[in-house]
Short mmCIF file of C-alpha atoms in Angstrom, two decimals:
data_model
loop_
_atom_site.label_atom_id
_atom_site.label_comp_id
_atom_site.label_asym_id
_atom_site.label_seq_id
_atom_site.Cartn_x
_atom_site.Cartn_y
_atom_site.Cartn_z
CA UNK A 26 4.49 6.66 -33.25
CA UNK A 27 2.00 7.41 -30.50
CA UNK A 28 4.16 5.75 -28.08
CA UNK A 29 7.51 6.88 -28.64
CA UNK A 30 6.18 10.63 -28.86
CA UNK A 31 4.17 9.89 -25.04
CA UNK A 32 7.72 8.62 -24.08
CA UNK A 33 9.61 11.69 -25.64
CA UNK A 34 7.03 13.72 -23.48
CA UNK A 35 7.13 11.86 -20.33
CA UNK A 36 11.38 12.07 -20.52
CA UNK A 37 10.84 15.46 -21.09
CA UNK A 38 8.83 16.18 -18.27
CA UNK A 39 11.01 13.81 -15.73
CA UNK A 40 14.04 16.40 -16.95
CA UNK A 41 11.76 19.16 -15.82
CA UNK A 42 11.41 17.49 -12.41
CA UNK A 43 14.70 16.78 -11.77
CA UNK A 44 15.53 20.58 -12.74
CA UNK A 45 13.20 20.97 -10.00
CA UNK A 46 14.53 18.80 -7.19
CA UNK A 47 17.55 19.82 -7.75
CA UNK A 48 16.62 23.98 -7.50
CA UNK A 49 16.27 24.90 -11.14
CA UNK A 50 15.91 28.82 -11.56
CA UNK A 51 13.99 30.61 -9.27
CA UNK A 52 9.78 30.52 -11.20
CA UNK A 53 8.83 32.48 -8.01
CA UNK A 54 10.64 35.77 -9.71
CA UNK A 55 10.00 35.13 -13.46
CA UNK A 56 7.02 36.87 -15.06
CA UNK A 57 6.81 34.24 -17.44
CA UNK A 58 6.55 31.30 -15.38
CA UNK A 59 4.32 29.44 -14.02
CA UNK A 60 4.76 27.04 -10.96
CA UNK A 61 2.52 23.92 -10.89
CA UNK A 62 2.44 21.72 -7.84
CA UNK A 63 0.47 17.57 -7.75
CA UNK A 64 1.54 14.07 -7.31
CA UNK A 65 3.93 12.88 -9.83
CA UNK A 66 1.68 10.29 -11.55
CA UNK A 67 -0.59 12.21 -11.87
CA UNK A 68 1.27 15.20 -13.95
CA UNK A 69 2.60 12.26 -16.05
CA UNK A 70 -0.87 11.37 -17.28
CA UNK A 71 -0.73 11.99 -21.19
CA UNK A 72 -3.12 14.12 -21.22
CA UNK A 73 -1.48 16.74 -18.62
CA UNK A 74 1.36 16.79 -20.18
CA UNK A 75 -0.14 17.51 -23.39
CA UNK A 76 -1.60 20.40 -22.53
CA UNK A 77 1.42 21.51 -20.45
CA UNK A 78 2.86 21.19 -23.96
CA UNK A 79 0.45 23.09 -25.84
CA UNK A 80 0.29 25.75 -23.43
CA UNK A 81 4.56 27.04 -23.45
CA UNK A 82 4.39 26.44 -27.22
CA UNK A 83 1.18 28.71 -27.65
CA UNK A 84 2.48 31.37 -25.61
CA UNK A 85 5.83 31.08 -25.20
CA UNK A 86 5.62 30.95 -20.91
CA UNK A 87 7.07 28.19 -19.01
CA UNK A 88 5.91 26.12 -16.53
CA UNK A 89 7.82 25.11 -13.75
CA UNK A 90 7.02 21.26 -12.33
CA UNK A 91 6.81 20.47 -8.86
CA UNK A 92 5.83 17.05 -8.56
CA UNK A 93 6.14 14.57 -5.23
CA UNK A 94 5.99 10.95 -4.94
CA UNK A 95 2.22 10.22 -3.99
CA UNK A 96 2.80 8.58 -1.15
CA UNK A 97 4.40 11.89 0.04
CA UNK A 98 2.49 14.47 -1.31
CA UNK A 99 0.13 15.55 1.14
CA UNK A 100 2.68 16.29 3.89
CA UNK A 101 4.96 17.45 1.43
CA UNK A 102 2.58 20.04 -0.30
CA UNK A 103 1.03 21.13 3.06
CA UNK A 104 4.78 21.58 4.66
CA UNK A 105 5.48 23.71 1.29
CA UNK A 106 1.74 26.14 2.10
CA UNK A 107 2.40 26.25 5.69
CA UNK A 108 6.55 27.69 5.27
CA UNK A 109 4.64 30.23 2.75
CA UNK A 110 5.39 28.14 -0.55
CA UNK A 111 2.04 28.20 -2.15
CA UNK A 112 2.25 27.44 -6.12
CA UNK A 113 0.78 29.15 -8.84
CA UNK A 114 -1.67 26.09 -9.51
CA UNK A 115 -2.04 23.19 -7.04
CA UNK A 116 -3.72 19.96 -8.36
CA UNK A 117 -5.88 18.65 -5.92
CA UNK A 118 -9.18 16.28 -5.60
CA UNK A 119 -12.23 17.57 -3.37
CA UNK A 120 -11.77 14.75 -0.81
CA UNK A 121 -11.14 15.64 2.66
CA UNK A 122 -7.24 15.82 2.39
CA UNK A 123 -8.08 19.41 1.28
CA UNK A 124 -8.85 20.48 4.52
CA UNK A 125 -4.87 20.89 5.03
CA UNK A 126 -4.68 23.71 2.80
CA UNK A 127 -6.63 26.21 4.14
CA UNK A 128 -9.10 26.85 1.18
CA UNK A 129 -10.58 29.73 1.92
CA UNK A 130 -7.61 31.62 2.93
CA UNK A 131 -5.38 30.47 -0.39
CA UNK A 132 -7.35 29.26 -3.30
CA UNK A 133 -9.53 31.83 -5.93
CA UNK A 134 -12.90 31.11 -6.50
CA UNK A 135 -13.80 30.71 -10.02
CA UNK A 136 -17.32 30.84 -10.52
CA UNK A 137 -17.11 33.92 -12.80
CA UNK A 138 -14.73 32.73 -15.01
CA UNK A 139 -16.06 32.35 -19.00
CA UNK A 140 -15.47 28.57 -18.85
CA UNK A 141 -17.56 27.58 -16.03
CA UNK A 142 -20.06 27.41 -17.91
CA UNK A 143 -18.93 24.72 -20.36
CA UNK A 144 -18.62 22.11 -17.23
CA UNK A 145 -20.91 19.06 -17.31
CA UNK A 146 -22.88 19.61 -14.17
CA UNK A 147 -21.74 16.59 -12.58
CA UNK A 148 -18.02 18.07 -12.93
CA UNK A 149 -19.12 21.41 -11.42
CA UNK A 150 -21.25 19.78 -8.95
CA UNK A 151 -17.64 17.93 -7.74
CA UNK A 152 -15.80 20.64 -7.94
CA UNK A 153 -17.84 23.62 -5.53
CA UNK A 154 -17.37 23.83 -2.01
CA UNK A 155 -21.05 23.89 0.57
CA UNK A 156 -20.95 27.16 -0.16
CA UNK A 157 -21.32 26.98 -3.89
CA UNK A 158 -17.83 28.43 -4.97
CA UNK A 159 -16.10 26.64 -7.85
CA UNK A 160 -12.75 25.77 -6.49
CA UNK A 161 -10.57 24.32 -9.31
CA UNK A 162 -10.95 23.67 -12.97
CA UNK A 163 -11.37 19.64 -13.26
CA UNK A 164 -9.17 18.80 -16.17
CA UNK A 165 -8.85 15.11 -15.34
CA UNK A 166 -10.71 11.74 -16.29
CA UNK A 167 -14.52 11.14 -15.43
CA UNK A 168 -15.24 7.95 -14.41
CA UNK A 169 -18.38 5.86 -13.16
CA UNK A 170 -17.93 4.25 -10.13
CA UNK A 171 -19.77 0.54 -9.84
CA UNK A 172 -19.97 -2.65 -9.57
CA UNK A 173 -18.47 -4.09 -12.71
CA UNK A 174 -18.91 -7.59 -13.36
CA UNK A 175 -17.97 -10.45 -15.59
CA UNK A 176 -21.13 -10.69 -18.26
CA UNK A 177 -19.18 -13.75 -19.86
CA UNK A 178 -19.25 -15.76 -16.80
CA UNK A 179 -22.84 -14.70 -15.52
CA UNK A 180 -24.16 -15.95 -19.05
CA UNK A 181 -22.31 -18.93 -19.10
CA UNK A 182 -23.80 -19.66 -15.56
CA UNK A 183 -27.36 -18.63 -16.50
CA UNK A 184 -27.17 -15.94 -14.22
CA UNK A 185 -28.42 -12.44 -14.18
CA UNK A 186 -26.86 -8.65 -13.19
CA UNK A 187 -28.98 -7.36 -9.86
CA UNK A 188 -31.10 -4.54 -9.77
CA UNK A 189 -31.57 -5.36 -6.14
CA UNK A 190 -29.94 -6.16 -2.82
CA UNK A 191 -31.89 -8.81 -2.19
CA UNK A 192 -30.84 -9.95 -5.66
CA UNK A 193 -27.26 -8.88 -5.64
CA UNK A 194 -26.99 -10.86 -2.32
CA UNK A 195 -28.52 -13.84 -3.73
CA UNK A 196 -26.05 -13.42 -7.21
CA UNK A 197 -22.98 -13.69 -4.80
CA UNK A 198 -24.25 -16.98 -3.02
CA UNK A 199 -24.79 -18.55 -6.33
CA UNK A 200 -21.12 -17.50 -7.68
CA UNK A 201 -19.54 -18.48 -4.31
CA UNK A 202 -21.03 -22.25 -4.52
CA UNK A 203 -19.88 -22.27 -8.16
CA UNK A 204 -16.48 -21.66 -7.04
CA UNK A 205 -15.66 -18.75 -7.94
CA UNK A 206 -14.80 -15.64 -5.83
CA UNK A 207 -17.91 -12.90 -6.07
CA UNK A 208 -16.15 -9.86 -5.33
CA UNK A 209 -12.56 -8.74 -5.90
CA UNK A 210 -12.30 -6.54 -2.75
CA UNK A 211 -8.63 -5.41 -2.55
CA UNK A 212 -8.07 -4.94 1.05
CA UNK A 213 -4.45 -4.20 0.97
CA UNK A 214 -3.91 -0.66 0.62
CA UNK A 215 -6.97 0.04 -1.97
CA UNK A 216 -9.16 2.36 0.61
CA UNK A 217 -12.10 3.71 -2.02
CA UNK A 218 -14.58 0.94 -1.81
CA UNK A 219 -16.78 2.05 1.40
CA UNK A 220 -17.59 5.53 0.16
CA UNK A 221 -19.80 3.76 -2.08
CA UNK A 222 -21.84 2.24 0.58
CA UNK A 223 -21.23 5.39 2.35
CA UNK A 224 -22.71 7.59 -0.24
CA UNK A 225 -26.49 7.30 -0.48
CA UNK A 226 -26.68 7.97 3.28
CA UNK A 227 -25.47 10.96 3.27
CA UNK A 228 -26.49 12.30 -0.49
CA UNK A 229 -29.78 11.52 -0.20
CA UNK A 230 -30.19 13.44 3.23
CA UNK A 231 -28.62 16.85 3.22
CA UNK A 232 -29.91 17.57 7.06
CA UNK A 233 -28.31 14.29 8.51
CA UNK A 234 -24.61 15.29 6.81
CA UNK A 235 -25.40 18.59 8.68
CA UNK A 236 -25.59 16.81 11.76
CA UNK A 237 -22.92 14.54 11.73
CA UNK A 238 -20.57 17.61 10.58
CA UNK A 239 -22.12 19.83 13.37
CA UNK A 240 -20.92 16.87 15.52
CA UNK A 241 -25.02 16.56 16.65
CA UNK A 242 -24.57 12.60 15.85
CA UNK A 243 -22.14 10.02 15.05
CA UNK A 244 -22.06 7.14 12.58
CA UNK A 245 -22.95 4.74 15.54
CA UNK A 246 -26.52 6.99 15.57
CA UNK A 247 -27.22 6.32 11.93
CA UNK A 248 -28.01 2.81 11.31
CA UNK A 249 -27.18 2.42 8.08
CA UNK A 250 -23.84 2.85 8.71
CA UNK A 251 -24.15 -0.13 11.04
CA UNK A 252 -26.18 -2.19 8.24
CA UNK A 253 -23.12 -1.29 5.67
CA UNK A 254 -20.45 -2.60 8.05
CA UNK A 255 -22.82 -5.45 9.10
CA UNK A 256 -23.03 -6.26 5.39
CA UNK A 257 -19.38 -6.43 4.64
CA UNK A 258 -18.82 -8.16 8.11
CA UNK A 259 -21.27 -11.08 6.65
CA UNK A 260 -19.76 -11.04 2.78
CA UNK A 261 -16.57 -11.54 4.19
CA UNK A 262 -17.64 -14.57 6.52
CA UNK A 263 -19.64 -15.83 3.32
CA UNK A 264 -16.40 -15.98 1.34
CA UNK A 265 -17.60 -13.52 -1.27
CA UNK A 266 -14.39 -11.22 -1.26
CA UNK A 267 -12.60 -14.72 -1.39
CA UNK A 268 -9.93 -16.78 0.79
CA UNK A 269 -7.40 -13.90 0.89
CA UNK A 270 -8.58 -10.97 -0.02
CA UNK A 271 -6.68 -9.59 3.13
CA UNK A 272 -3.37 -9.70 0.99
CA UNK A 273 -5.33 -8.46 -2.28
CA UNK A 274 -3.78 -5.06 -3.38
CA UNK A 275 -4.08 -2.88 -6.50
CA UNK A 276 -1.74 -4.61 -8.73
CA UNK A 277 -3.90 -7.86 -7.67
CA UNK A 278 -6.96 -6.59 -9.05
CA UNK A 279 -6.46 -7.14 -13.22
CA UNK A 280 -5.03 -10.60 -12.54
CA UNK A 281 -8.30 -11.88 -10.23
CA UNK A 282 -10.86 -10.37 -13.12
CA UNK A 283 -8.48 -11.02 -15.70
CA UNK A 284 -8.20 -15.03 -14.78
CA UNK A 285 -11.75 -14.92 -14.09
CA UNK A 286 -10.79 -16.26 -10.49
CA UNK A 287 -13.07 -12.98 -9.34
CA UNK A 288 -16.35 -12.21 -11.26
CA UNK A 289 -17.21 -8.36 -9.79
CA UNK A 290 -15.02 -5.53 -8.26
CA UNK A 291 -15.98 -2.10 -7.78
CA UNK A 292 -14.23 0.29 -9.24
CA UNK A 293 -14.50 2.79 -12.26
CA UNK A 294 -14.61 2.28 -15.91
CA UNK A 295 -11.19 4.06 -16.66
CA UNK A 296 -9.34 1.80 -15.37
CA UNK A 297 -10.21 -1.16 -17.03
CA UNK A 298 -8.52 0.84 -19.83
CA UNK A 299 -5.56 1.84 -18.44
CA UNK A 300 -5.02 -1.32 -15.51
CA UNK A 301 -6.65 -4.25 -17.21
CA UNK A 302 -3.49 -6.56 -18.61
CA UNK A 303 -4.57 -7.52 -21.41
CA UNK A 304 -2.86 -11.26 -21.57
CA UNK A 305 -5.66 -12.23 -19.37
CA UNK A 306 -8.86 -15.07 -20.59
CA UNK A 307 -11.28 -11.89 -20.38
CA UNK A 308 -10.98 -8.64 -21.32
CA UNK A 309 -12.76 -5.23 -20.99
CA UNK A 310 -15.16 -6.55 -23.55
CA UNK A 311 -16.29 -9.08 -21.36
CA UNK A 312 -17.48 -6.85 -18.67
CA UNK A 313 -20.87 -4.72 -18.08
CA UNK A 314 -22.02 -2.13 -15.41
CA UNK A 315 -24.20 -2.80 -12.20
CA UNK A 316 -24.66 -0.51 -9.31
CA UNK A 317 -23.15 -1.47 -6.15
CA UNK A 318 -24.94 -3.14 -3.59
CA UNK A 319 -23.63 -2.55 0.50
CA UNK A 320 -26.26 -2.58 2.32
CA UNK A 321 -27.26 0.94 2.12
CA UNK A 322 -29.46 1.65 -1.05
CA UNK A 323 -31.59 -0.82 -1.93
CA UNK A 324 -31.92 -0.21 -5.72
CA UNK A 325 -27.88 0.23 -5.35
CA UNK A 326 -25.51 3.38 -6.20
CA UNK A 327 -23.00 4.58 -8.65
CA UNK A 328 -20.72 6.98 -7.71
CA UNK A 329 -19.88 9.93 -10.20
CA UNK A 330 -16.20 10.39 -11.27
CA UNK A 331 -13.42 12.37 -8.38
CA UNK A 332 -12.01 14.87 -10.39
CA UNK A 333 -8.55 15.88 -9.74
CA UNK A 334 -8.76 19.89 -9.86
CA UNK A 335 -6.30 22.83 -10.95
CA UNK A 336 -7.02 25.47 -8.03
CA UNK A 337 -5.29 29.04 -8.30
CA UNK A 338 -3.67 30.52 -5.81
CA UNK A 339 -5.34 33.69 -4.87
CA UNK A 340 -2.37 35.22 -3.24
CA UNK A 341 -0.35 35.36 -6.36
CA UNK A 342 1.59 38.07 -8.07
CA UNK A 343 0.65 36.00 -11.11
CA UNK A 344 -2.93 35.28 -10.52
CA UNK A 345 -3.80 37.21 -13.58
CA UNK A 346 -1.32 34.75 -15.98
CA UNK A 347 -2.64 31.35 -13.51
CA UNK A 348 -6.21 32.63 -15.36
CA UNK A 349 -5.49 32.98 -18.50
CA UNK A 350 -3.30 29.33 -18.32
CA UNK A 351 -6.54 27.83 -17.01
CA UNK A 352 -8.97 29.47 -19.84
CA UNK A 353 -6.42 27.81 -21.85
CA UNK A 354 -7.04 24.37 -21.18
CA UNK A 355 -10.60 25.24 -20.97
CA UNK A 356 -11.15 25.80 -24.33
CA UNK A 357 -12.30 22.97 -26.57
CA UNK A 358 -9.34 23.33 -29.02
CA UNK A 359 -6.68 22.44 -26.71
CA UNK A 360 -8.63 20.17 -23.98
CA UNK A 361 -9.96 17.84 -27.24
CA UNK A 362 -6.41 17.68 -28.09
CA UNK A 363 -5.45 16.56 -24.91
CA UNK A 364 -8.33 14.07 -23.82
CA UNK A 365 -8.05 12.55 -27.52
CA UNK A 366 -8.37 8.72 -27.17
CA UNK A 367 -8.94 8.89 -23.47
CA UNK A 368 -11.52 6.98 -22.16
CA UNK A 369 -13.62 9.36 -19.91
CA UNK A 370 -17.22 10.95 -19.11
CA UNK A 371 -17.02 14.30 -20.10
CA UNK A 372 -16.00 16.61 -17.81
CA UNK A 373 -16.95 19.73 -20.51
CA UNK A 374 -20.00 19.85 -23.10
CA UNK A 375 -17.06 20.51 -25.74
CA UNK A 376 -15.98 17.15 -25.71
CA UNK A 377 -15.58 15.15 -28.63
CA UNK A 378 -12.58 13.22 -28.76
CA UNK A 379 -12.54 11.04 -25.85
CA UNK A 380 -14.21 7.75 -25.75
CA UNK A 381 -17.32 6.69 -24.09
CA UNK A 382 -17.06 3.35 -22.47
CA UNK A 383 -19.74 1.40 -23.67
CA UNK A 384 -20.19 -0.39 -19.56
CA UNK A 385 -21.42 3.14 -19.41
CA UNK A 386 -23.30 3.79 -21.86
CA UNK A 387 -25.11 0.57 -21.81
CA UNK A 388 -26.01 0.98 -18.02
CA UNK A 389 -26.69 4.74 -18.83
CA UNK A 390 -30.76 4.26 -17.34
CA UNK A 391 -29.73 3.05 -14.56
CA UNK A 392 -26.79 5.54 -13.91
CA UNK A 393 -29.05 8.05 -14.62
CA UNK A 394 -31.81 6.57 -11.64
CA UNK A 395 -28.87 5.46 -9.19
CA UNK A 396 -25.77 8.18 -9.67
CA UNK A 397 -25.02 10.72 -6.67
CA UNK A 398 -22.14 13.01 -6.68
CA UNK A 399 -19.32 11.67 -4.92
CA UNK A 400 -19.98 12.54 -0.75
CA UNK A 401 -18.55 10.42 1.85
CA UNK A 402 -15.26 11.59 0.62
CA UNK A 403 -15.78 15.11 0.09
CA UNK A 404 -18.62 16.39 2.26
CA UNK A 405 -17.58 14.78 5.61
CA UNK A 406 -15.45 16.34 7.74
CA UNK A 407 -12.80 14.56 8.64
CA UNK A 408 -13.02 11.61 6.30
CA UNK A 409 -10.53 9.28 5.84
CA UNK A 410 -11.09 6.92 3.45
CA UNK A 411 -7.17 5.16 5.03
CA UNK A 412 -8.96 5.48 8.24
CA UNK A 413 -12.29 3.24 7.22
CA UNK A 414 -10.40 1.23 5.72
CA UNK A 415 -7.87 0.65 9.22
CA UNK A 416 -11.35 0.37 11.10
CA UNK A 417 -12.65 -2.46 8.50
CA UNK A 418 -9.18 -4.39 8.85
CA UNK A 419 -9.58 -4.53 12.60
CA UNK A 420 -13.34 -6.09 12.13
CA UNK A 421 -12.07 -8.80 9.20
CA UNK A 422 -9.27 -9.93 11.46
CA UNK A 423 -11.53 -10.39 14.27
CA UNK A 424 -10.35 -7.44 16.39
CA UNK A 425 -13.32 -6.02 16.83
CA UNK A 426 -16.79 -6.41 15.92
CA UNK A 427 -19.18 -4.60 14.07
CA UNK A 428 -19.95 -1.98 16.73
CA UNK A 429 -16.35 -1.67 17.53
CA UNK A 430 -15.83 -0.98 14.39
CA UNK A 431 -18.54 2.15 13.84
CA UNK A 432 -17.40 3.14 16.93
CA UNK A 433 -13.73 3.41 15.52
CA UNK A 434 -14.94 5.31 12.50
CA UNK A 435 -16.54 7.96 14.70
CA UNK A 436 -13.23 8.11 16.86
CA UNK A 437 -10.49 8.33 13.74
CA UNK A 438 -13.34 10.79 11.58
CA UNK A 439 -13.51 13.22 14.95
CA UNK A 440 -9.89 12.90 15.42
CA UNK A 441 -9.19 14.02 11.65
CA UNK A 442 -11.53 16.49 12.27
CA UNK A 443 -9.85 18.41 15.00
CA UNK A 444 -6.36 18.30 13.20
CA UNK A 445 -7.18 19.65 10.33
CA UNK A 446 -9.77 22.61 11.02
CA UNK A 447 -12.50 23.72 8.97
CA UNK A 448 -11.12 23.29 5.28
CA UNK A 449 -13.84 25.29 3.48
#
């Protein structure tokens, strides 16, 4: 039953897009409607639209959909702001993307609002800008970032998780001459993997992200940068991301772990949930939680979940209704309802009916010691994580080497930079 009513809810809300596309009536001029702008997958996610759902049968308002493809949703959304179309609520993540939008100039800062206080602080701690305003509401899934790994396979090999990167270095040797591939690293269009490395540089000094955003220094004057892209320069000549990892994409991933072809990937615990087939030899229960090791933190780092955000649009005529539609999925009746079943880190002390991945909660000592907020993507300006990841293609095809490669960063960061402006 659980199914079919998801299904009755996700035809119901592709109707709503169409209506849409196609120029439904006009929300812009309708007191009781609400206009919501994102990426289609990511209004289709059960729980969105079951709080989309609660919310027009509560109060009788409406809520108009304006979804794009997500391949097409940046320059779509930020072709809508700049002709003057600026929704009610815009779902966005604090990554550098944001920048586009002009943030200061269109988005209402929320720090007073009753529910703030109800956020987890990691959630709030995503969600404010350098200044310390609260820019969006993060009704979305909170996920650990790591290195997740295979325990089945390590046991069966008499091997151990690393605490280490002398350790996690010497674990990836061992699996390699065994056969098997050490890390799943998708390098075909999956981009998130080097903020991880990137991370502990620049959340554990405050004054050197200063610099580098001042434009005082560049990653080629930091050498840990160098020592991350030296390390995945030498894992990739090792054969630890495996023969053809080049041509590894997303829908790669579950099949490698699931097969047991590829013993570690990082990634984040929700999607072993929602991605991991499960016709596969090992399952989720198979797998534990390690921090990830690149070179950069020598006891290793997780990376706390990126939170997909409902922002307001200050500018409104109905900023006063985009409040009181936020308050409402804010409050613990209708956001349990919503995240019930969903496997997530709590993104509100309320939070009772998701579920807790055990991964996490086993590793929770070490998550607690290791764990920084999400940075490389959202306190750099002018990160890309498409345009590390074009850099890191040129060095594993030989294009370049590892100083060409920094170098590259710096260029594509600076260049990002300058088009988009200041975005907070």
């Amino acid at each position: 039953m659980k199914k079919r009513s998801l299904l009755l809810v996700l035809l119901a809300l592709s109707a709503a897009l169409l209506l849409t596309s196609c120029g439904g009536k006009d929300a812009a001029s309708d007191e009781n409607t609400l206009t919501v702008m994102g990426k289609r997958t990511d209004l289709e996610k059960s729980y969105m639209t079951s709080i989309f759902q609660q919310y027009e049968q509560a109060t009788g308002n409406e809520l108009e959909i304006i979804a794009y493809e997500d391949a097409e949703f940046e320059t779509a959304a930020a072709r809508q702001f700049a002709e003057g179309h600026v929704p009610d609520v815009f779902l966005h993540f604090h990554n550098a993307d944001l920048s586009r939008f002009n943030v200061e100039e269109n988005f209402y800062p929320l720090n007073d609002e009753p529910w703030a206080a109800d956020l987890t602080d990691s959630a709030r701690a995503y969600c404010e800008d350098k200044a310390g305003r609260l820019l969006g509401l993060p009704f979305w899934e909170s996920s650990v970032s790591g290195c997740y790994y295979n325990k089945t396979i390590l046991n069966e090999l008499g091997l151990r998780p690393a605490a280490t990167q002398t350790e996690f270095d010497t674990l990836c040797q061992a699996l390699a001459e065994t056969g098997y591939t050490p890390i799943c690293w998708p390098a075909d269009g999956c981009t998130w993997m080097p903020q991880f490395g990137l991370d502990p540089i620049f959340a554990d000094d405050a004054a050197l992200l200063e610099k580098l955003n001042k434009n005082e220094i560049g990653y080629a004057d930091i050498p840990a940068v160098t020592d991350m892209v030296q390390w995945l320069s030498d894992a990739a000549q090792k054969g630890w991301f495996g023969p053809d990892f080049l041509e590894i994409g997303w829908d790669a991933i579950s099949p490698a772990l699931g097969s047991g072809q590829a013993v570690m990937t990082f990634i984040w615990d929700t999607w072993f949930y929602t991605d991991l087939a499960g016709d596969g030899k090992y399952t989720v229960d198979d797998f534990a939680l390690m921090p990830v090791f690149m070179g950069t933190a020598d006891s290793g780092t997780y990376e706390g979940g990126n939170l997909n955000m409902m922002m307001l649009n200050k500018n409104s005529p109905k900023l006063d209704m985009a409040r009181e539609f936020l308050a409402f999925c804010a409050d613990p009746e209708n956001y349990n309802v919503a995240f019930d079943g969903i496997a997530t880190v709590n993104c509100f002390t309320g939070q009772t009916t998701n579920i807790q991945s055990p991964m996490v909660t086993d590793a929770s000592a070490s998550i607690a010691a290791n764990e920084r907020v999400s940075t490389a993507a959202t306190r750099i300006v002018g990160y890309s994580a498409e345009d590390v990841s074009a850099a890191l293609d040129d060095l594993f095809r030989g294009r370049t080497d590892v100083a060409g490669c920094v170098k590259r960063m710096d260029d594509l960061r600076l260049g990002e930079a300058s088009d988009h402006g200041p975005g907070e």
